[in-house]
Coordinates of C-alpha atoms in Angstrom, one line a residue:
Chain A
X1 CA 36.4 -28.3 12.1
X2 CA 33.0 -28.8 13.6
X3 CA 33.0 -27.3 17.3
X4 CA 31.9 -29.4 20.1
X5 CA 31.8 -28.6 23.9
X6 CA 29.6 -26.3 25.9
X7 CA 31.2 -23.0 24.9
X8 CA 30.1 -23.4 21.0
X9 CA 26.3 -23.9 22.2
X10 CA 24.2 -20.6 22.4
X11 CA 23.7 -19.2 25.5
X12 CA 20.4 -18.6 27.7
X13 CA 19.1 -16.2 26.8
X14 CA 18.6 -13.3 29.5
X15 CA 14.9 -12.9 29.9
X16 CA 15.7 -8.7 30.2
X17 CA 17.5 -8.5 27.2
X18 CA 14.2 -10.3 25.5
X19 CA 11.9 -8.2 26.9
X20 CA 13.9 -4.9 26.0
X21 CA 14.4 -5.7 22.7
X22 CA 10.4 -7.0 22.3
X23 CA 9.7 -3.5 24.2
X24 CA 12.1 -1.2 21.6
X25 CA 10.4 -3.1 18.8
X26 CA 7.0 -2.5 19.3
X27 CA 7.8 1.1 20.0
X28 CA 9.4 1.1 16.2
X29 CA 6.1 -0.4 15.0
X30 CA 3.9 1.7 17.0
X31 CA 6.5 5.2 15.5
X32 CA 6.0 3.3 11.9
X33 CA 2.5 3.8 11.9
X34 CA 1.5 6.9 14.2
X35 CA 4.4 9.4 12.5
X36 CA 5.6 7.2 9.4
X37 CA 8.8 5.1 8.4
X38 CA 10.9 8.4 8.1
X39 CA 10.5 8.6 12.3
X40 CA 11.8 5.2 12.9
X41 CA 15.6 5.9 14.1
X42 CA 17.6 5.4 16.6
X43 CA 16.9 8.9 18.2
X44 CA 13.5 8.7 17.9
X45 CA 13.1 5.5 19.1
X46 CA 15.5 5.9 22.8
X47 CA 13.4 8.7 23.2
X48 CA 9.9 7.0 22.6
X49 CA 11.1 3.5 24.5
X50 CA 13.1 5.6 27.5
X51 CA 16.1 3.9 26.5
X52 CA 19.6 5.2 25.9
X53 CA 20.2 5.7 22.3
X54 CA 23.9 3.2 23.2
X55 CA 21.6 0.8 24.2
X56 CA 19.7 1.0 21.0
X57 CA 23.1 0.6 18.9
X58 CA 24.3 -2.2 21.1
X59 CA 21.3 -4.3 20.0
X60 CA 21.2 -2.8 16.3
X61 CA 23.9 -1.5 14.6
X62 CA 22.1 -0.5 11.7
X63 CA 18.4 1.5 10.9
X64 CA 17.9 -1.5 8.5
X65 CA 18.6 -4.5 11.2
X66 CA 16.4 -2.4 13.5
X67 CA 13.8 -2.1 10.5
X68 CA 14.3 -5.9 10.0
X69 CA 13.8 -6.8 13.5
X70 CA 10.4 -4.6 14.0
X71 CA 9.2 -6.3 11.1
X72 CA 9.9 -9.8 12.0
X73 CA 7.3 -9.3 15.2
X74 CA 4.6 -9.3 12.8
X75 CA 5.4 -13.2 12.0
X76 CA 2.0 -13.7 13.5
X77 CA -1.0 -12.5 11.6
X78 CA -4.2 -13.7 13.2
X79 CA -6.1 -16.4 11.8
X80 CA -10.0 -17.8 11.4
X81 CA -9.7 -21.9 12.2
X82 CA -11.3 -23.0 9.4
X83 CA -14.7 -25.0 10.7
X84 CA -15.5 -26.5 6.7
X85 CA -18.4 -24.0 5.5
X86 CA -16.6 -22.8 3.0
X87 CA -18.8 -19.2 3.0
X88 CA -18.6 -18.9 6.6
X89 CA -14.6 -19.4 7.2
X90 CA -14.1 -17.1 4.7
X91 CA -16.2 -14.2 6.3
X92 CA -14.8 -15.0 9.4
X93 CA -10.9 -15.5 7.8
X94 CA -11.8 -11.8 6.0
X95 CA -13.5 -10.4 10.0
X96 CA -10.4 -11.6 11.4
X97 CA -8.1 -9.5 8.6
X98 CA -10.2 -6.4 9.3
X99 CA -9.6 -6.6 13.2
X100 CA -5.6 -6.6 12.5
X101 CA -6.3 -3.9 10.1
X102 CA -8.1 -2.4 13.1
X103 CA -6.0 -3.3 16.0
X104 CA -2.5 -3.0 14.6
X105 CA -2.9 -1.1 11.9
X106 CA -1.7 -3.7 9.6
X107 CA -2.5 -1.8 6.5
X108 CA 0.0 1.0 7.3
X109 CA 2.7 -1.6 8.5
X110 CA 2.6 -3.2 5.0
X111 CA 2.4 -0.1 3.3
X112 CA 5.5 1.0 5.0
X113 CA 7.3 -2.3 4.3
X114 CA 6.5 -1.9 1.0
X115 CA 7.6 1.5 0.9
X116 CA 10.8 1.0 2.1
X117 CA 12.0 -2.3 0.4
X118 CA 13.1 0.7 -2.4
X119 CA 15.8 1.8 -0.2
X120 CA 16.4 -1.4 1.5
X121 CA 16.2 -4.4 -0.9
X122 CA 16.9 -6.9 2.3
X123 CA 13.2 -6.6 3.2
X124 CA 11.8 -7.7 0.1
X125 CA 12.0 -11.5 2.2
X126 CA 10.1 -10.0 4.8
X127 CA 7.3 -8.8 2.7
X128 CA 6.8 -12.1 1.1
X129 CA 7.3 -13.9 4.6
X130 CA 4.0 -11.7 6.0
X131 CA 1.8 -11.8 3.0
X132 CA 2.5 -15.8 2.6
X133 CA 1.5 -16.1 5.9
X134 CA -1.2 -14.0 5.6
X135 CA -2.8 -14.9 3.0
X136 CA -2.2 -18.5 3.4
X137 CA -5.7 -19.6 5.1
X138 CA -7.6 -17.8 2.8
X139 CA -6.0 -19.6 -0.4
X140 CA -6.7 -23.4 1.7
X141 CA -10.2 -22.3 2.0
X142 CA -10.7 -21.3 -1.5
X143 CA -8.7 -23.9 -2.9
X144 CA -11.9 -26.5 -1.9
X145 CA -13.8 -24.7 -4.4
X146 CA -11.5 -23.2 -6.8
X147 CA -7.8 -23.8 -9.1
X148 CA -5.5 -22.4 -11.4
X149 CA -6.4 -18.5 -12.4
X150 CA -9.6 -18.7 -10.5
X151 CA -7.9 -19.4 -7.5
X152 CA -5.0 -16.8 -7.6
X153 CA -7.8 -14.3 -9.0
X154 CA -10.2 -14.8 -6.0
X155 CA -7.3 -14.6 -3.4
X156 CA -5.9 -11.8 -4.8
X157 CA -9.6 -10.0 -4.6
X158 CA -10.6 -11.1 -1.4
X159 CA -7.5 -9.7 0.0
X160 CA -7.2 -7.4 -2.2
X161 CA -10.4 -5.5 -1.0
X162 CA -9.9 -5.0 2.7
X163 CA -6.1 -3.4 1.8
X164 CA -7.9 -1.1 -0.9
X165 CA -10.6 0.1 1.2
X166 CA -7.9 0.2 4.3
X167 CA -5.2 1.7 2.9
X168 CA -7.0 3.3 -0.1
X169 CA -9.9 4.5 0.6
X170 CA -8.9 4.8 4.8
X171 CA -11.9 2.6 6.2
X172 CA -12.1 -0.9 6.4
X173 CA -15.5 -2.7 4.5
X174 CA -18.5 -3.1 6.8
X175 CA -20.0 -6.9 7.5
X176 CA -22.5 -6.6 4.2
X177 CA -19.5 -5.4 1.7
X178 CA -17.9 -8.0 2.9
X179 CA -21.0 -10.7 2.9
X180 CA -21.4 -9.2 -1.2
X181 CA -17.6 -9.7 -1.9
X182 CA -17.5 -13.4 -0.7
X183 CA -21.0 -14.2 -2.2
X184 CA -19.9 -12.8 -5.3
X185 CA -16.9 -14.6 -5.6
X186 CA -18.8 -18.0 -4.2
X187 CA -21.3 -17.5 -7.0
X188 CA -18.7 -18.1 -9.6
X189 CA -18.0 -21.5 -8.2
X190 CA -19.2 -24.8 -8.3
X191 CA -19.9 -23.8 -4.5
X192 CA -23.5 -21.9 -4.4
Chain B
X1 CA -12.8 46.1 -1.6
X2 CA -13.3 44.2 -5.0
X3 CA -10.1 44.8 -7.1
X4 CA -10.1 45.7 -10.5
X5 CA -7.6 46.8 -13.8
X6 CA -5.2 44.8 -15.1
X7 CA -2.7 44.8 -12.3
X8 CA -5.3 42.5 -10.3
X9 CA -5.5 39.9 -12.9
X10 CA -3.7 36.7 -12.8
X11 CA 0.1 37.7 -14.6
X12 CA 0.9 35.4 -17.7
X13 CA 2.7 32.2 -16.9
X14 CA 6.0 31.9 -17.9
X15 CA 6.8 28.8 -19.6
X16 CA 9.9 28.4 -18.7
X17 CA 8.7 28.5 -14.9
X18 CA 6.2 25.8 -16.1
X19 CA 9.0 23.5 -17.6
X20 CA 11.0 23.9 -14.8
X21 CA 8.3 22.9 -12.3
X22 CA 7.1 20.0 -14.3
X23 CA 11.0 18.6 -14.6
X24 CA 11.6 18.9 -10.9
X25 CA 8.2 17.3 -10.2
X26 CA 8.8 14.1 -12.3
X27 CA 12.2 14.2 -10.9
X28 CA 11.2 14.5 -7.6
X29 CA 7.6 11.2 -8.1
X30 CA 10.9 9.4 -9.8
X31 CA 13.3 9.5 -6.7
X32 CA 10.0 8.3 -4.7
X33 CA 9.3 5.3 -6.8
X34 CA 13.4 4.6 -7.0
X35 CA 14.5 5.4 -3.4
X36 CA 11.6 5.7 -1.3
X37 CA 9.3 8.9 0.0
X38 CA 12.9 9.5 2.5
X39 CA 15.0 10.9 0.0
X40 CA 12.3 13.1 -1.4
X41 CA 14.7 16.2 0.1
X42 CA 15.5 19.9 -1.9
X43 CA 18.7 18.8 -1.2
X44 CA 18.6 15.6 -3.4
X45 CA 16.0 16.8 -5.9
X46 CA 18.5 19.3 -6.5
X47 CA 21.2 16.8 -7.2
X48 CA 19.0 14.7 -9.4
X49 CA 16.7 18.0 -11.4
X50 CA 20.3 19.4 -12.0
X51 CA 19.2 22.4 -10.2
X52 CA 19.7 24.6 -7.8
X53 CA 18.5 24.2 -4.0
X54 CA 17.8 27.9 -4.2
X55 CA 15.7 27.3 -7.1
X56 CA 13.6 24.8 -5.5
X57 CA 13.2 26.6 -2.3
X58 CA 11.5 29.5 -4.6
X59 CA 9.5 27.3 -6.0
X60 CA 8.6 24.8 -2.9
X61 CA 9.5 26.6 0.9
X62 CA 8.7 23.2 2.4
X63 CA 9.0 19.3 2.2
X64 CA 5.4 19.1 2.3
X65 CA 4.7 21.5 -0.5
X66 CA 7.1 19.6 -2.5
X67 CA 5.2 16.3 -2.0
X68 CA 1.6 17.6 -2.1
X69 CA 2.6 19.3 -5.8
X70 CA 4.3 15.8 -7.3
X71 CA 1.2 13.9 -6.1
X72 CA -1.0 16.6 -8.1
X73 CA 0.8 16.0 -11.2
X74 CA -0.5 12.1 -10.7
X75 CA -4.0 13.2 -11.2
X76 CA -4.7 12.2 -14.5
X77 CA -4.6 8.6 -14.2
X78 CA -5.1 6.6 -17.9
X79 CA -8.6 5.0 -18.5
X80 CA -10.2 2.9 -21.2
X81 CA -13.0 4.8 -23.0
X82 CA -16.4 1.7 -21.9
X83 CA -17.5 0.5 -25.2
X84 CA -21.2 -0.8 -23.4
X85 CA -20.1 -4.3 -23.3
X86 CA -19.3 -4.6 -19.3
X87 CA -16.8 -7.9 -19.3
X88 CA -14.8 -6.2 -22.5
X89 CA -15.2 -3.0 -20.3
X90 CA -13.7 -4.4 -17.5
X91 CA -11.2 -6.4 -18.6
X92 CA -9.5 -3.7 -20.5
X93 CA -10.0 -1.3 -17.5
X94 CA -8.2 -3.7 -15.5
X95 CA -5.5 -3.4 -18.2
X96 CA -5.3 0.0 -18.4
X97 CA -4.5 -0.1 -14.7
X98 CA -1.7 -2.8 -14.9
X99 CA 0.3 -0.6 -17.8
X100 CA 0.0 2.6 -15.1
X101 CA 1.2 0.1 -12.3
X102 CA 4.0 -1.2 -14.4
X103 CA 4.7 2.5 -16.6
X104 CA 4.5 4.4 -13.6
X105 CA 4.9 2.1 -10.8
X106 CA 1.3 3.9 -9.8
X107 CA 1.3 1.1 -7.1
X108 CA 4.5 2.6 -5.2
X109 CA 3.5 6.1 -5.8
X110 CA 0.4 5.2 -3.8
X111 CA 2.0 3.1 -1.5
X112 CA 4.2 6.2 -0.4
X113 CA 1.4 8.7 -0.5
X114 CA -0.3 6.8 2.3
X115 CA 2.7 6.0 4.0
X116 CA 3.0 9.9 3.9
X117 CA -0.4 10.6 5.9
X118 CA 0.5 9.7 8.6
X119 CA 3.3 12.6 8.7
X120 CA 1.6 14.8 7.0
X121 CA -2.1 14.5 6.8
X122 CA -2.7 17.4 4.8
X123 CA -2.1 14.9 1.7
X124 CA -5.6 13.1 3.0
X125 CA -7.2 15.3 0.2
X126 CA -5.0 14.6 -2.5
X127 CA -5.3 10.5 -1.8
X128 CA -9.1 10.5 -2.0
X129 CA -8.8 13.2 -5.6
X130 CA -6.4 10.2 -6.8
X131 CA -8.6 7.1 -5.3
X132 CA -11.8 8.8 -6.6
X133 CA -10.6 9.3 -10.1
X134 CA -8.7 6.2 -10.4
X135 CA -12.0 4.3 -9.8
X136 CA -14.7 6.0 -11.2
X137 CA -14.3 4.0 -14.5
X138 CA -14.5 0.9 -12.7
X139 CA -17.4 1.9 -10.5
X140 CA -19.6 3.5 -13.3
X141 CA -19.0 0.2 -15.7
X142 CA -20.0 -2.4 -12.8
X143 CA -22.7 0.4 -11.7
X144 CA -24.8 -1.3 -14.5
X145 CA -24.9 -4.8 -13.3
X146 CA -24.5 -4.1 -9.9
X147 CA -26.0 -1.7 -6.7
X148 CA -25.2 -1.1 -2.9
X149 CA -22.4 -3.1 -1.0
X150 CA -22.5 -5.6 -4.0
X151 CA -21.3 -2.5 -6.0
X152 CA -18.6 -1.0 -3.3
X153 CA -17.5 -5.1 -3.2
X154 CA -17.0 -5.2 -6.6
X155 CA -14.9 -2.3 -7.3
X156 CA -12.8 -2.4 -3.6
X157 CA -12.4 -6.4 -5.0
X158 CA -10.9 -5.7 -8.7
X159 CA -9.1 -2.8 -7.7
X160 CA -8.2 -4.0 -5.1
X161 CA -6.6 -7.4 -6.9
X162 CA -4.2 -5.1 -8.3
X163 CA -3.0 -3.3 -5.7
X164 CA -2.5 -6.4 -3.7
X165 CA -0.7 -8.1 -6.6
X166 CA 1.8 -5.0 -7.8
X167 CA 2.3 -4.0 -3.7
X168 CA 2.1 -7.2 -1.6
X169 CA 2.8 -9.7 -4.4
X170 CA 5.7 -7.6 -6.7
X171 CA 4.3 -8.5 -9.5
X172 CA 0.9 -7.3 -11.7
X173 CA -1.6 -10.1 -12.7
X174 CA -0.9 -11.7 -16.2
X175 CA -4.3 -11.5 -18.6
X176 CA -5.5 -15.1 -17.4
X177 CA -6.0 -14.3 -13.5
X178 CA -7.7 -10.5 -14.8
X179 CA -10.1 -12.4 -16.8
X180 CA -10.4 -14.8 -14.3
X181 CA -11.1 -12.2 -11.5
X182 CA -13.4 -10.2 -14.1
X183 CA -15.8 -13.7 -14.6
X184 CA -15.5 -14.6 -11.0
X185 CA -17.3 -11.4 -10.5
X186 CA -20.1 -10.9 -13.3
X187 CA -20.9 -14.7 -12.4
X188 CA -22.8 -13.0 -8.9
X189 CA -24.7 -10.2 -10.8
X190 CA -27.6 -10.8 -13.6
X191 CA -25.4 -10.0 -16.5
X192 CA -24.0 -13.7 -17.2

């Protein structure tokens, strides 16, 4: 039963149908975040992109696959290369959060995610994709100077204060509340 | 041009317009946390209140009335009474927070009220009433050991652990990771 021959392989892929469908989805994230998760539909979306709403429904039959989909471009949240100095990659790691918070509005993207995963349980893998990645070079870097309860408690504050202040309060920390954060966490560590 | 008599003066409020108000408001923060801010409608708030769409539309003329009143009825958010001792202060604030997260998934309710901003920024006011007071505890307790961006650290840090954790995470931190997060913190300030 396994298939064999050239037909079973995937095809190439047309390099216009990538660059439509990267097009329409950054239009979704861009309508997620200027106008709010209710916007994102088919209508609104051929009319933001310029492309025909059949178009639209030939690539996603569903709002949820086309939620899905807009989602899955944020795979790549930027990242500080950690250099070693265990103070300075985590300002840096926490500079380079506040820039996607800045840039692509990051904040509002999750809160949207997280928002909608009520009315579409499918996402919930998503979310945890994003904020594994995300928060993935921050827990290597803290992991040389902390474990167990420590380490989940520091993660989760580090990270924890750039979405509060972003989302929260509406304005990411300046560089000194950021230096105070990370020395304040540092000074509970072996590390100081 | 100053009125006077008692035809001026506010009438009596009818309780029965009082009840009804409050059960379509919980109804309508409940269909939030359960389905998401997109089926916060009259027409399903109808359904769900087991009233009428007329009635609602006397009470609410628009979407955005609607959500601006059930986020007022969050302004009371629990708080532990500080005792003077700032770790037993803090821990149990943190606590306090969790059972609001977990009672009334607080973290979703917020979640959707930003997610609503962008929409309808006329809700900017009622976020920073609900930020302000949900803090305050928090900022007033580490306002004894701490000062400046250390301070505004500090509270966007262990508020902001539980935000992350309920939103991002799906799940609230357990008492070893709050007391963790709590020491992690008072080990950077004098009080040690």
């Amino acid at each position: 039963m396994t298939s064999s021959g050239p037909e079973s392989a995937p095809g190439p892929i047309d390099p216009r149908v990538v660059r439509t469908r990267h097009d329409i989805l950054s239009a979704a994230l861009k309508i997620l975040v200027d106008e709010g998760a209710d916007a994102v539909t088919h209508h609104r979306l051929a009319q933001a992109a310029g492309y025909s709403k059949a178009t639209l429904y030939k690539h996603w039959r569903s709002r949820a696959q086309l939620l899905h989909d807009a989602f899955a471009t944020f795979d790549k949240t930027p990242h500080h290369l950690p250099t070693g100095d265990v103070r300075v990659d985590l300002v840096a790691e926490l500079t380079t959060f506040r820039r996607a918070i800045e840039e692509y509005r990051l904040d509002r993207t999750l809160a949207a995610l997280v928002g909608l995963t009520a009315s579409h349980p499918e996402l919930e893998a998503t979310r945890v994709k994003i904020v594994t990645d995300g928060e993935h070079v921050m827990r290597a870097v803290l992991g040389h100077v902390l474990a167990g309860p420590q380490l989940d408690a520091a993660v989760l504050m580090l990270c924890g204060s750039m979405i509060n202040a972003a989302l929260l309060h509406g304005r990411v920390p300046d560089d000194d509340v950021i230096a105070a954060g990370v020395d304040l966490v540092l000074a509970g560590t072996e590390f100081r």
